[in-house]
Short mmCIF file of C-alpha atoms in Angstrom, two decimals:
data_model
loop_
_atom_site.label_atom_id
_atom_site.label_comp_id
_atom_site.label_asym_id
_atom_site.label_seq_id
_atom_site.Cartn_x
_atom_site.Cartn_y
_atom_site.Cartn_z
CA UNK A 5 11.10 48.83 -43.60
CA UNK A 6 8.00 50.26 -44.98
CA UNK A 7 8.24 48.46 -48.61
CA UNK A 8 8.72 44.96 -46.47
CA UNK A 9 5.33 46.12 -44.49
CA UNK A 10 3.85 46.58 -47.95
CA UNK A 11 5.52 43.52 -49.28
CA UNK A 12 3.87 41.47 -46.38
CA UNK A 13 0.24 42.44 -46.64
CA UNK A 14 0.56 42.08 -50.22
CA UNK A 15 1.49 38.30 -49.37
CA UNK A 16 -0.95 38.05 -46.57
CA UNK A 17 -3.34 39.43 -49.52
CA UNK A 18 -2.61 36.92 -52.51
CA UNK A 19 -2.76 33.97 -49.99
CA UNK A 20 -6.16 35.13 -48.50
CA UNK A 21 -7.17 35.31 -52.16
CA UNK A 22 -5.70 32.03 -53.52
CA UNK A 23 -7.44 29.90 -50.24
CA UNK A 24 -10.70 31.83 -51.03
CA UNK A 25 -10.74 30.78 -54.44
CA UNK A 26 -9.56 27.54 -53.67
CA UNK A 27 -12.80 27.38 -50.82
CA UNK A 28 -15.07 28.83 -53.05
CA UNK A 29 -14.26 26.13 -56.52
CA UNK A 30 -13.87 22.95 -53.75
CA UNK A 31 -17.35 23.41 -52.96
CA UNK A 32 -19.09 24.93 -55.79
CA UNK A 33 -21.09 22.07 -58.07
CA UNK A 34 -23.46 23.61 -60.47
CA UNK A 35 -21.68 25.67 -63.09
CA UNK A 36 -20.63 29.14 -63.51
CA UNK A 37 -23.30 31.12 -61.83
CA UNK A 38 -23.03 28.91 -58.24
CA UNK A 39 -19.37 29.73 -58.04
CA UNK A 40 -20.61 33.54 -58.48
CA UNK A 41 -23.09 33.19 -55.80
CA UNK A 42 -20.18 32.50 -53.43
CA UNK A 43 -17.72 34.96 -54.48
CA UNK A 44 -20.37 37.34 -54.06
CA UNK A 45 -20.51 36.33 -50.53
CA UNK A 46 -16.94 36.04 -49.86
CA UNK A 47 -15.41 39.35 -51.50
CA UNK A 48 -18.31 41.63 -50.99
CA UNK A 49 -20.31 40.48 -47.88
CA UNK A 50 -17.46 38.93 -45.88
CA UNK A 51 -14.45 40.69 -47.07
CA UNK A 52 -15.81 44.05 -48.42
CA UNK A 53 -12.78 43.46 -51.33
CA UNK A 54 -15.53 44.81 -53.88
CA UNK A 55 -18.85 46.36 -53.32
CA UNK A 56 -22.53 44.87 -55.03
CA UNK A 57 -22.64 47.00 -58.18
CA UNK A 58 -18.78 46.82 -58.96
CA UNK A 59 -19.24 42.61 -58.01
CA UNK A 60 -22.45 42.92 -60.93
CA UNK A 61 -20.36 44.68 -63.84
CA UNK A 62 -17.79 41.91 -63.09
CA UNK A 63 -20.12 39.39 -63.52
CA UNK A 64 -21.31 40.69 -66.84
CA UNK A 65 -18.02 41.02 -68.36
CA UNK A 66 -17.52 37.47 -67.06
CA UNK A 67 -20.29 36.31 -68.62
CA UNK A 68 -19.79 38.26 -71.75
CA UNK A 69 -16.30 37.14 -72.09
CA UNK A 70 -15.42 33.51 -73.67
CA UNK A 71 -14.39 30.75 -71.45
CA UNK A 72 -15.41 29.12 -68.10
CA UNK A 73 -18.07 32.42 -65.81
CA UNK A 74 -15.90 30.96 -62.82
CA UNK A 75 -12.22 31.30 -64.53
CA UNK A 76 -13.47 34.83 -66.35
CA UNK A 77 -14.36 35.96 -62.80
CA UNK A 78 -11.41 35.29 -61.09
CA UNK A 79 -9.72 36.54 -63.49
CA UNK A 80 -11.71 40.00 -62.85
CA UNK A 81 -12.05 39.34 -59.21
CA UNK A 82 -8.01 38.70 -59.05
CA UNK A 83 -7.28 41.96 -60.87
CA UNK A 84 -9.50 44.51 -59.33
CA UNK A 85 -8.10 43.06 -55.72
CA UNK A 86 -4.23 42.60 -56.16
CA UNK A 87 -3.21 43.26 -60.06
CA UNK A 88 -1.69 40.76 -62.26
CA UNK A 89 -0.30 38.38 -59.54
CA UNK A 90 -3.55 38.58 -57.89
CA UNK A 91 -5.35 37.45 -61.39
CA UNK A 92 -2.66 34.56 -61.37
CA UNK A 93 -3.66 33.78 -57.76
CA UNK A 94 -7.06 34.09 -58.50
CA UNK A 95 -7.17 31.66 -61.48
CA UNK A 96 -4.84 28.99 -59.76
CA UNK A 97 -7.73 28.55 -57.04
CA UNK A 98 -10.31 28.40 -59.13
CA UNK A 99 -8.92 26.03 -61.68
CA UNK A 100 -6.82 23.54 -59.13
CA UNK A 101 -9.89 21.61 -57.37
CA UNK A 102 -11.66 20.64 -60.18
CA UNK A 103 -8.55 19.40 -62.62
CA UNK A 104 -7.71 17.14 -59.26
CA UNK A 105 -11.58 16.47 -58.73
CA UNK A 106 -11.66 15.44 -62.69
CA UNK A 107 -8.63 13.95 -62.73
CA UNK A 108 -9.45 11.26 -60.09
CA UNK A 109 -13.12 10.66 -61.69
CA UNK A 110 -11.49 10.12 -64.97
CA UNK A 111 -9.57 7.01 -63.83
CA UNK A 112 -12.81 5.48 -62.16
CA UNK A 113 -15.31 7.01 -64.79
CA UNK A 114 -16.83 2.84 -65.37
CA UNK A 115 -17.86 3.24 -61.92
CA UNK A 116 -19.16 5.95 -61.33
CA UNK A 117 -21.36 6.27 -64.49
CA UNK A 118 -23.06 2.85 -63.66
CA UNK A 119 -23.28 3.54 -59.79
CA UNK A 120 -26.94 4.26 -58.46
CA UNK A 121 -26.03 5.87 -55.69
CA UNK A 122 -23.86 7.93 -57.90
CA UNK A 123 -26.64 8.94 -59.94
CA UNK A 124 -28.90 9.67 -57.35
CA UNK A 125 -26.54 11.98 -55.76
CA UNK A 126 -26.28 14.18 -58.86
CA UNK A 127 -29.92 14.51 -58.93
CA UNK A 128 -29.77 15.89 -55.43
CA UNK A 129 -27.47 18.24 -56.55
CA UNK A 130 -29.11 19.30 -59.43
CA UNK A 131 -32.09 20.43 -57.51
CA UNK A 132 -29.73 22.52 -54.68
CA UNK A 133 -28.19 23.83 -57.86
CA UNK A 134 -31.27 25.46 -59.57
CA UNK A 135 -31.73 26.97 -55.70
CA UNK A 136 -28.71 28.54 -55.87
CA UNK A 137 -29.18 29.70 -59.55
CA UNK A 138 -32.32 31.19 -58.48
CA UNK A 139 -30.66 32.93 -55.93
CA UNK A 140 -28.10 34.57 -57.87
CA UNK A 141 -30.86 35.92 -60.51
CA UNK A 142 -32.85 37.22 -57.53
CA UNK A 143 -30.20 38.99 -56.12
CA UNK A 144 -28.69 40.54 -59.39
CA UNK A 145 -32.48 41.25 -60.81
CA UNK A 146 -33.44 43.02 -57.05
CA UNK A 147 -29.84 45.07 -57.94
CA UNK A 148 -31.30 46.27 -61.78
CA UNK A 149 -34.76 46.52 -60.36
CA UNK A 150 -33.07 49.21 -56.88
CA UNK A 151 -31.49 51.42 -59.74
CA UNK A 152 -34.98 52.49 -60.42
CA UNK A 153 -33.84 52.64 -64.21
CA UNK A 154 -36.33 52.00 -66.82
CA UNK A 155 -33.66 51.01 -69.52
CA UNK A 156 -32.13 48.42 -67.27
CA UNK A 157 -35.46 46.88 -66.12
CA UNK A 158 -36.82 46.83 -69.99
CA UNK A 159 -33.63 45.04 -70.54
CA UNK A 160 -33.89 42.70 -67.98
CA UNK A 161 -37.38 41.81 -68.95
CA UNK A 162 -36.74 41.46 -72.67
CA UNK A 163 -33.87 39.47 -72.03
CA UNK A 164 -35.65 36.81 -69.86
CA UNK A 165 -38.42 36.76 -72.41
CA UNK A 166 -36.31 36.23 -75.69
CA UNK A 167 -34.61 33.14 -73.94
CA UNK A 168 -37.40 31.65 -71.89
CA UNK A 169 -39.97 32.26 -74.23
CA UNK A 170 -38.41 32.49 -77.68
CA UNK A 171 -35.22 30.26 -77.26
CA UNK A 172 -32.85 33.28 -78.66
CA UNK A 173 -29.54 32.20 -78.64
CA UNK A 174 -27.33 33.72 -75.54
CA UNK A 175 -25.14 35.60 -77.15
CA UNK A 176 -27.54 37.64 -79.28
CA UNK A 177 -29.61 38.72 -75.81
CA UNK A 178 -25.43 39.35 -74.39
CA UNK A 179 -24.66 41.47 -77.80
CA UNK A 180 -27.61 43.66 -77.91
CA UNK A 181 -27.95 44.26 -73.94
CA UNK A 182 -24.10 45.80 -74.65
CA UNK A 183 -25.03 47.65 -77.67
CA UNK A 184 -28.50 49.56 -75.97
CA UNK A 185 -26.06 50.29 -72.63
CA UNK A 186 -23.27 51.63 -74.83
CA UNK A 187 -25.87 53.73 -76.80
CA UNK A 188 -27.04 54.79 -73.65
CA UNK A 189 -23.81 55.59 -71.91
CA UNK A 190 -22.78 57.68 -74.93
CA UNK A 191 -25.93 59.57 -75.10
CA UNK A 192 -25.06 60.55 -71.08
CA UNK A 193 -21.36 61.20 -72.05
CA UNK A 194 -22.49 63.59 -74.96
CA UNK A 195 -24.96 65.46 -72.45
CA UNK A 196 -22.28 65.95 -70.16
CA UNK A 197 -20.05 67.52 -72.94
CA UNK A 198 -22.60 69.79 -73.98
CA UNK A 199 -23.62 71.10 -70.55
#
């Protein structure tokens, strides 16, 4: 009786997952970092699932990883709530909307790439888009800037200025950030083995 119980949430669980994922790439234009913005709301505002700094290392390894930020942080989100079916769940939400969104444009791409009203759409998009990028760096920058840790915030601040101001590729900024924060969570690890 008590494995069916278990059995049950668990299916209660996945399906909560899979329509949240589902919501959250049905509604999500903009790229990688919009789609984060929402499961940040979802799973740690609204559903408590994951709290803000676990939701933040999740994004990094998301965005660290290759592949699509929004199919790497299912994949993470998936895991860390319900294992490897969750993952599956996860990933099936996330990647269903937009191969039937894609799908459909593909057979009426002639008309939509010379429609005006198309285009003018997508503009309007673009500009709610950079709104909700901005919100996402806000909120993860206020996160480094609450830890109070000079390492983070010189890495934060470097970062921004080697891509905004120096055009360093991505990757590079990705690489080194991991290198200096598994330099410095060696150097803690050591101090705790000496102590």
């Amino acid at each position: 009786m008590e494995m069916e119980k278990t059995q049950i949430k668990k299916k209660d669980l996945l399906l909560k997952l899979f329509l949240s994922t589902l919501y959250i790439s049905s509604f999500t234009f903009g790229g990688g970092f919009v789609i984060v913005t929402f499961m940040k709301r979802k799973f740690v505002d609204e559903l408590h699932w994951i709290d803000e700094e676990e939701m933040l290392d999740l994004v990094a390894l998301a965005q660290s990883s290759p592949g699509a930020i929004a199919v790497n942080a299912a994949i993470l989100v998936g895991w860390r709530v319900c294992g490897f079916a969750g993952m599956l769940t996860a990933v099936l939400g996330t990647i269903l909307p937009p191969m039937i969104i894609l799908s459909v444009i593909s057979f009426f791409y002639a008309a939509f790439a010379s429609n005006v009203y198309v285009a003018l759409v997508l503009k309007g998009m673009q500009a709610g888009v950079a709104a909700v990028i901005l919100d996402v760096v806000c909120g993860l920058g206020s996160n480094v800037l609450k830890e109070k840790s000079a390492v983070g915030i010189v890495i934060m601040a470097a970062a921004f200025a080697a891509t905004f101001f120096f055009d360093v590729n991505v990757i590079y900024i990705i690489l080194t950030a991991g290198i200096i924060g598994a330099g410095k969570a060696f150097r803690i690890y050591r101090k705790g083995k000496m102590a």
